[in-house]
């Protein structure tokens, strides 16, 4: 079965520009060309593209996807090679979650002070601009 880039895109969930990008950075091998010079893709290409898209959906970066694809090339050690990639990504996600929770708490506290300033009716610097350190901005 020979598919055009548009058909491969539809079946894999990637866009044609993304497919060309993955080819340019080596995540997808260069496909054969038709007599008209157009790229043609087979089922293995579509499966590889779907794998890449799914890994990207999980937030894995290009280097991590590259590592997973390399691991898949050696089935006997694939799990041993792939597991640390996913474990590291989980650690990064947990660190990011902690960072986002801290940011959320800080912003919520700023909003409370902003609301208190607005309710008091006294002119002053809005807590948002005060905490973001914008001098002379937005007096309430």
mmCIF file with all atom_site columns, C-alpha atoms in Angstrom, residues 95-111:
data_model
loop_
_atom_site.group_PDB
_atom_site.id
_atom_site.type_symbol
_atom_site.label_atom_id
_atom_site.label_alt_id
_atom_site.label_comp_id
_atom_site.label_asym_id
_atom_site.label_entity_id
_atom_site.label_seq_id
_atom_site.pdbx_PDB_ins_code
_atom_site.Cartn_x
_atom_site.Cartn_y
_atom_site.Cartn_z
_atom_site.occupancy
_atom_site.B_iso_or_equiv
_atom_site.pdbx_formal_charge
_atom_site.auth_seq_id
_atom_site.auth_comp_id
_atom_site.auth_asym_id
_atom_site.auth_atom_id
_atom_site.pdbx_PDB_model_num
ATOM 1  C CA . UNK A 1 95  ? 8.684  18.723 39.319 1.00 0.00 ? 95  UNK A CA 1
ATOM 2  C CA . UNK A 1 96  ? 6.674  20.840 36.900 1.00 0.00 ? 96  UNK A CA 1
ATOM 3  C CA . UNK A 1 97  ? 3.455  20.020 38.779 1.00 0.00 ? 97  UNK A CA 1
ATOM 4  C CA . UNK A 1 98  ? 5.042  21.219 42.043 1.00 0.00 ? 98  UNK A CA 1
ATOM 5  C CA . UNK A 1 99  ? 6.229  24.381 40.343 1.00 0.00 ? 99  UNK A CA 1
ATOM 6  C CA . UNK A 1 100 ? 2.767  25.030 38.878 1.00 0.00 ? 100 UNK A CA 1
ATOM 7  C CA . UNK A 1 101 ? 1.101  24.489 42.275 1.00 0.00 ? 101 UNK A CA 1
ATOM 8  C CA . UNK A 1 102 ? 3.459  27.024 43.863 1.00 0.00 ? 102 UNK A CA 1
ATOM 9  C CA . UNK A 1 103 ? 2.733  29.527 41.081 1.00 0.00 ? 103 UNK A CA 1
ATOM 10 C CA . UNK A 1 104 ? -1.006 28.980 41.476 1.00 0.00 ? 104 UNK A CA 1
ATOM 11 C CA . UNK A 1 105 ? -0.803 29.610 45.233 1.00 0.00 ? 105 UNK A CA 1
ATOM 12 C CA . UNK A 1 106 ? 1.259  32.759 44.747 1.00 0.00 ? 106 UNK A CA 1
ATOM 13 C CA . UNK A 1 107 ? -1.132 34.127 42.118 1.00 0.00 ? 107 UNK A CA 1
ATOM 14 C CA . UNK A 1 108 ? -4.162 33.329 44.284 1.00 0.00 ? 108 UNK A CA 1
ATOM 15 C CA . UNK A 1 109 ? -2.590 35.273 47.175 1.00 0.00 ? 109 UNK A CA 1
ATOM 16 C CA . UNK A 1 110 ? -1.931 38.226 44.858 1.00 0.00 ? 110 UNK A CA 1
ATOM 17 C CA . UNK A 1 111 ? -5.572 38.169 43.727 1.00 0.00 ? 111 UNK A CA 1
#
